[in-house]
Amino acid sequence: MKFLLPIFCRQLMNQEAFTVTRRFFVIVVFLLSILSLFHTSANALKYSGQAAPIPWSGYWWPFEYGGLATGINYRGHPAPLEKYLLLTTGKITGSAVDWYMNRYYDPDAEAWWGLCPAYARSAVKEAYPIFPSSQDNIVFRVGDKKGLLALCHDDQSGVIYASGTTPVDFHFWLLDYIGAQKKAFTADMDGGEEVWYFPVYGYEMESTPSGLTEQISVVVYYASDNVPPDYVGTAVRQKVYTYELDLDISGNIAGGRWTGDSIFDHPQTLSFPEINAPLNPYLDYATIREIAKARDDSLEMPDNAPARLLPGTYNLVLLNADNYIIEGSPGETAVLEIFRQEGSGKVIDIELVDDAGVSVWQHRLAEFGSSVRIQLTIENPPYTLAITQSDYETDPNIYSLVMDYQGLYVLHALYIPKNGQWSGFVLINGSDDQPAEAVLVSMDAGGQPLQTLFGPIVLEPGEKRLVQFSDLPVRLQDYVNTSFLKLISNQPVEMVNLFAGTNGPMAGFNGGVTSGSRLILPDLYANELGDPFYMNGAVMNESFVDAGITYSVYSKEGALTDEAFVNIPARGVWDIRPGISPFYDVPHGGWVEIVGDDPEIELIGYQYLKNKDSRTNSLETSFALQVVSGVQHVQHVTPPAGPWRTLLTLINPNADENPVRIHPALNGRDTSADSIIELEPFEKQVIDISADFAESAQKSILEISGRYPLSGYVAYAAENGDTAFYPLLCDDSFKTDLIMPHAAYNKGRWYTGVGVCNPSVYSVTVLVLPYDKNGQPMDSAGEYLTLDPGAYKIFTVHKLFSGFAADIAFLKIRSVDPVTVKIGGFYLYGNSDGQNLKPREQVAGGNM
Amino acid sequence: MKKSMIHANVLAAIFLLTSPAWAVIPYQPVAPVEIMTAVTAEDASGTQPVFSRFIVGPAQKIAEAFKVGFFTPETGNPIGSLHFLPSGVITWDGKGTTSKRFQADDLLILSGLSVPIDVLPVNRLISNKGEPAVYEFHRVTGDRTFVDRIQISVYSVTIDQARQSQWLRLEKDIPVDLKMVEAVEQQTGLIVVKQLWVPGSDWWLYEETPFRNSWRIK
């Protein structure tokens, strides 16, 4: 309009009828107009303000998707609220999700309904940098965090409001909140039915006073919510508003009105979150704030120093170069698998460098969803694993790293009880001079390492540690998935594992695992309702290549009921849940043979067996049995009149009849008391040797030998009590030095029974030497036992070492005369009532 | 002995009932009052309004002042309290603050606050049949001063009007003649706050601002 005036004037002046007076008048008006223009510009005042820090942009979580619990329009499951529940409860379902779904999820909602007011308030009040992080191995992306923060700002009861009906309060809020206090506020920025709140954080204002009015034109800056949930930073939007303020004679602002386009398009409501809280009563604001403020992951060390990588599965954030140290001993094997998760557009570079600085492996993960696996035979440790990308903070990658490790020495606790049962571990370094470094690693049912729960610790010679499973830092979300544990060490370490309910029977995994390409699981039950027997188990492929196996299921009479070939992936697990998988028709009391198609591949297995019939209440776990050629041994037979029965289970895994001789070794070459058991092809027999060998086996170990290879174990079953299983001892089992790794006593609540046997043809004297809790030998308390050929002796620790029981941590038993005779041994823990050993409700043990 | 005790009790009761300190004074309830508030600012788009409940405790006399506490009913946690000082000044000590604070001897309006704590000159306008008044307030930010002129008046409302407008949620016999005390911006006529009263009572039945609606429910 202003620029049209001169043209209009020229047209007027060209008209002939135009008088001089009129021409003069027009010129004066024109000049005044020009003057007015300059006058306005000269008086325009400029102001600006900006909050500090400025709020971030975030997603507004529309109700039609309910993405914070459904994951729709975001990254699926686990959705942000599910991750919160995983972190705080270990489960993805719960009241927090239910409450949200009830209030904020409506597939029929209007498309514009959503959490924009709550987002805007959270962006104002939580205006700190938000980066992805991994907490307890749960990755919270930027969208997860901003979404959870929005849910902490949906309670309006602490919000201060002002109206945008006139521009007076808007003007005040710009000057006061942003200009003076440097605080952003939120506003529904325009007219219309739809409500769109944004965080307003800056303005550039031009004010032109004129008499008792002041014309304002202001550019307002605010953060956009039209961004993907994982957006990092502030996407700026701006909008111009114009209005007129009324001034009183003192220049005070006394009223005002919107002008121009702003009459119809101006902020409707202003709000400032004075106090914030979640409406959802199941959310904890402090926890969510802690999640939101966290960055990076648990392997991030001060000054970005490299972290030692221990076995486990890690979900990680690449916010700077990630460097890891891989320790180990030559000959050990580490397997690394790195998976690039979706989200970032940046490639991941990986490099592995040995101790000499030689790059031994490099790889680039160019696509998200891609992964790489490397099997590293340790040669020149330590190694450094470097994982890098470009533009860390603007577009960080999320990746998973699995580190599996096959140490020189591995022990297994193949079953972890849940639901209120206690489970404990005794770790002991029985060496006289070598320290041992050890870690205790949790594994999932598929054989993948979950977490290093304990260690690395250095066990000094003679040092013993007690570890309760309940004290281990198992992540809540991993608790259900924690299926078994491995103890990995660089020197031999003994481990005792025991578990039981408060008053229920006891079991555990003790002694070394039996491995091989041919294994026997000796007890199968169908797990039918009402059946007092319950059984499950597993076979594990400990190698780094896939293993094909053939399993054959037999009845106790020897009938083949099922046979199939299956593949167990490298380091994988083949679960046995009779009645569910892998076989359904399970013969009661039958057995299963597992044969690997590659004899070089080492398999291990276990069975878990409960029996609560009228005579017993037993719980037992045992490693899978080997098939043994030659002589095996029962090292102790309980007397027929006592409370114990000794039950010998023999399995003939051959297609031929297999006569088995049972010979009391103490009888030497006299075979008159021997017994021959005829085992039909694939037959299993359970023999009560307490009854059958009552006289001849007293004080004698029994030699078990078949015409063909055999499998077997012996069970000591307490009448109306618990049972303890022991694999039969074979030649490889005997040593000159034994360790009884844990003396259970605890003020007489437990007793420890010990048996020592001499399978040789020579008499031998053994020294039983107790060690105290500091790993020091209690020399004055040592006891000598003399064992005739084929004889055994049993004792309880508290009786043999009367007066010392409370101080004894473990025993070493070794042949001293002659020192070369190999001996065997076993131990049994039982609950007692002071010195009364009768309860027998909880017994378990292992071979030494 | 017994007669004299009864006599003394009757005298004490008469004294208490007639004492100015225990007369029914607006905003100073003698028994707990429960109120319910819904924020009506166009905020949680598409969701049902959230009703917040508050307990207003009986007025406590502390020295020469009176204190009226606001509590959450579930936990009893204090939200804040109104203080009626001997000087006539009324203050709010609690959660929430706003720079748009209109404070005079018989008036306290914290504009935009989500808790209904506003105090209007009810006694003067209803009991004493005072004339509408205009109050002027200044608020300052930086070098600018904003002037707010609030006009407060009272008008009659019938119980039928109140019911039709859904202003009543108190399950109790309510007199037919009610009074609405209303504060508006003088220049624009926009409502700042209005409160529906039973003349002679100690707490409003209904309250409304541009941002919240509140009801007395007990």
PDB file of C-alpha atoms in Angstrom, chain A residues 63 103-104 112-114 117 121 156-157 159-163 165-166 168-169 171-172 175-176 180 195 197 214 246-248 251-257 274-275 279, chain B residues 39 41-50 52 95-100 111-115 138-142 144-149 185 187-188 190 210-211:
ATOM      1  CA  PHE A  63      -3.671 -41.977  20.506  1.00  0.00           C
ATOM      2  CA  ARG A 103      -6.300 -43.916  28.696  1.00  0.00           C
ATOM      3  CA  TYR A 104      -4.173 -43.220  25.657  1.00  0.00           C
ATOM      4  CA  TRP A 112      -4.745 -35.270  15.758  1.00  0.00           C
ATOM      5  CA  TRP A 113      -5.363 -36.574  19.276  1.00  0.00           C
ATOM      6  CA  GLY A 114      -2.181 -37.264  21.098  1.00  0.00           C
ATOM      7  CA  PRO A 117       0.812 -31.023  25.415  1.00  0.00           C
ATOM      8  CA  ARG A 121       5.890 -29.674  28.732  1.00  0.00           C
ATOM      9  CA  GLN A 156      -2.087 -30.800  34.527  1.00  0.00           C
ATOM     10  CA  SER A 157      -2.540 -30.072  38.201  1.00  0.00           C
ATOM     11  CA  VAL A 159       0.502 -26.367  35.243  1.00  0.00           C
ATOM     12  CA  ILE A 160       0.059 -22.591  35.129  1.00  0.00           C
ATOM     13  CA  TYR A 161      -2.186 -21.376  32.337  1.00  0.00           C
ATOM     14  CA  ALA A 162      -2.822 -18.097  30.607  1.00  0.00           C
ATOM     15  CA  SER A 163      -5.231 -17.188  27.883  1.00  0.00           C
ATOM     16  CA  THR A 165      -7.667 -14.296  23.862  1.00  0.00           C
ATOM     17  CA  THR A 166      -5.820 -11.000  24.009  1.00  0.00           C
ATOM     18  CA  VAL A 168      -1.385  -9.077  26.696  1.00  0.00           C
ATOM     19  CA  ASP A 169      -0.506 -12.254  28.571  1.00  0.00           C
ATOM     20  CA  HIS A 171       3.428 -10.491  25.434  1.00  0.00           C
ATOM     21  CA  PHE A 172       4.045 -10.749  29.167  1.00  0.00           C
ATOM     22  CA  LEU A 175       9.147 -10.977  28.033  1.00  0.00           C
ATOM     23  CA  ASP A 176       8.970 -12.647  31.413  1.00  0.00           C
ATOM     24  CA  ALA A 180      13.772 -12.398  31.851  1.00  0.00           C
ATOM     25  CA  VAL A 195      -4.930 -28.457  19.729  1.00  0.00           C
ATOM     26  CA  TYR A 197       1.042 -27.477  21.808  1.00  0.00           C
ATOM     27  CA  GLU A 214       2.387   0.020  20.522  1.00  0.00           C
ATOM     28  CA  ASP A 246      -2.762  -0.208  24.673  1.00  0.00           C
ATOM     29  CA  LEU A 247      -0.630   2.020  26.836  1.00  0.00           C
ATOM     30  CA  ASP A 248      -1.674   4.303  29.605  1.00  0.00           C
ATOM     31  CA  GLY A 251       3.535   3.843  29.206  1.00  0.00           C
ATOM     32  CA  ASN A 252       2.160   0.836  31.084  1.00  0.00           C
ATOM     33  CA  ILE A 253       0.533  -1.899  29.060  1.00  0.00           C
ATOM     34  CA  ALA A 254      -3.152  -1.837  29.897  1.00  0.00           C
ATOM     35  CA  GLY A 255      -4.699  -3.957  27.165  1.00  0.00           C
ATOM     36  CA  GLY A 256      -4.341  -5.064  23.612  1.00  0.00           C
ATOM     37  CA  ARG A 257      -5.675  -6.902  20.616  1.00  0.00           C
ATOM     38  CA  GLU A 274       5.368 -25.356  37.354  1.00  0.00           C
ATOM     39  CA  ILE A 275       5.183 -28.818  38.900  1.00  0.00           C
ATOM     40  CA  LEU A 279      -0.876 -39.216  35.837  1.00  0.00           C
TER      41      LEU A 279
ATOM     42  CA  VAL B  39      -8.704 -28.596  34.207  1.00  0.00           C
ATOM     43  CA  ALA B  41      -7.776 -25.760  29.286  1.00  0.00           C
ATOM     44  CA  GLU B  42      -7.674 -27.376  25.869  1.00  0.00           C
ATOM     45  CA  ASP B  43      -4.887 -29.586  26.852  1.00  0.00           C
ATOM     46  CA  ALA B  44      -5.139 -33.345  26.885  1.00  0.00           C
ATOM     47  CA  SER B  45      -6.744 -33.527  23.504  1.00  0.00           C
ATOM     48  CA  GLY B  46      -9.156 -36.388  23.143  1.00  0.00           C
ATOM     49  CA  THR B  47      -8.938 -37.630  26.682  1.00  0.00           C
ATOM     50  CA  GLN B  48     -11.471 -37.569  29.419  1.00  0.00           C
ATOM     51  CA  PRO B  49     -10.840 -34.750  31.885  1.00  0.00           C
ATOM     52  CA  VAL B  50      -8.983 -35.696  34.983  1.00  0.00           C
ATOM     53  CA  SER B  52      -8.608 -33.840  41.040  1.00  0.00           C
ATOM     54  CA  LYS B  95       2.503 -25.558  45.252  1.00  0.00           C
ATOM     55  CA  GLY B  96       2.260 -23.370  42.206  1.00  0.00           C
ATOM     56  CA  THR B  97       3.081 -19.783  41.574  1.00  0.00           C
ATOM     57  CA  THR B  98       2.187 -17.287  38.933  1.00  0.00           C
ATOM     58  CA  SER B  99       3.241 -13.798  38.129  1.00  0.00           C
ATOM     59  CA  LYS B 100      -0.393 -12.925  37.439  1.00  0.00           C
ATOM     60  CA  SER B 111      -4.610 -16.578  37.688  1.00  0.00           C
ATOM     61  CA  GLY B 112      -3.928 -19.785  35.815  1.00  0.00           C
ATOM     62  CA  LEU B 113      -3.301 -21.935  38.868  1.00  0.00           C
ATOM     63  CA  SER B 114      -4.811 -25.402  38.694  1.00  0.00           C
ATOM     64  CA  VAL B 115      -5.768 -25.541  42.372  1.00  0.00           C
ATOM     65  CA  HIS B 138       0.507  -4.035  38.378  1.00  0.00           C
ATOM     66  CA  ARG B 139       2.886  -6.732  37.311  1.00  0.00           C
ATOM     67  CA  VAL B 140       6.377  -5.952  36.148  1.00  0.00           C
ATOM     68  CA  THR B 141       8.840  -7.766  33.990  1.00  0.00           C
ATOM     69  CA  GLY B 142      12.068  -6.132  32.985  1.00  0.00           C
ATOM     70  CA  ARG B 144       7.706  -3.030  31.373  1.00  0.00           C
ATOM     71  CA  THR B 145       4.714  -2.723  33.641  1.00  0.00           C
ATOM     72  CA  PHE B 146       1.395  -4.378  32.881  1.00  0.00           C
ATOM     73  CA  VAL B 147      -1.789  -3.027  34.394  1.00  0.00           C
ATOM     74  CA  ASP B 148      -4.700  -5.375  35.095  1.00  0.00           C
ATOM     75  CA  ARG B 149      -8.045  -3.957  36.087  1.00  0.00           C
ATOM     76  CA  GLU B 185     -11.170  -8.116  33.157  1.00  0.00           C
ATOM     77  CA  GLN B 187     -11.410  -3.866  29.460  1.00  0.00           C
ATOM     78  CA  THR B 188     -12.508  -7.081  27.776  1.00  0.00           C
ATOM     79  CA  LEU B 190     -13.374 -11.813  30.029  1.00  0.00           C
ATOM     80  CA  PRO B 210     -10.958 -20.018  31.849  1.00  0.00           C
ATOM     81  CA  PHE B 211      -8.807 -22.999  32.757  1.00  0.00           C
TER      82      PHE B 211
END
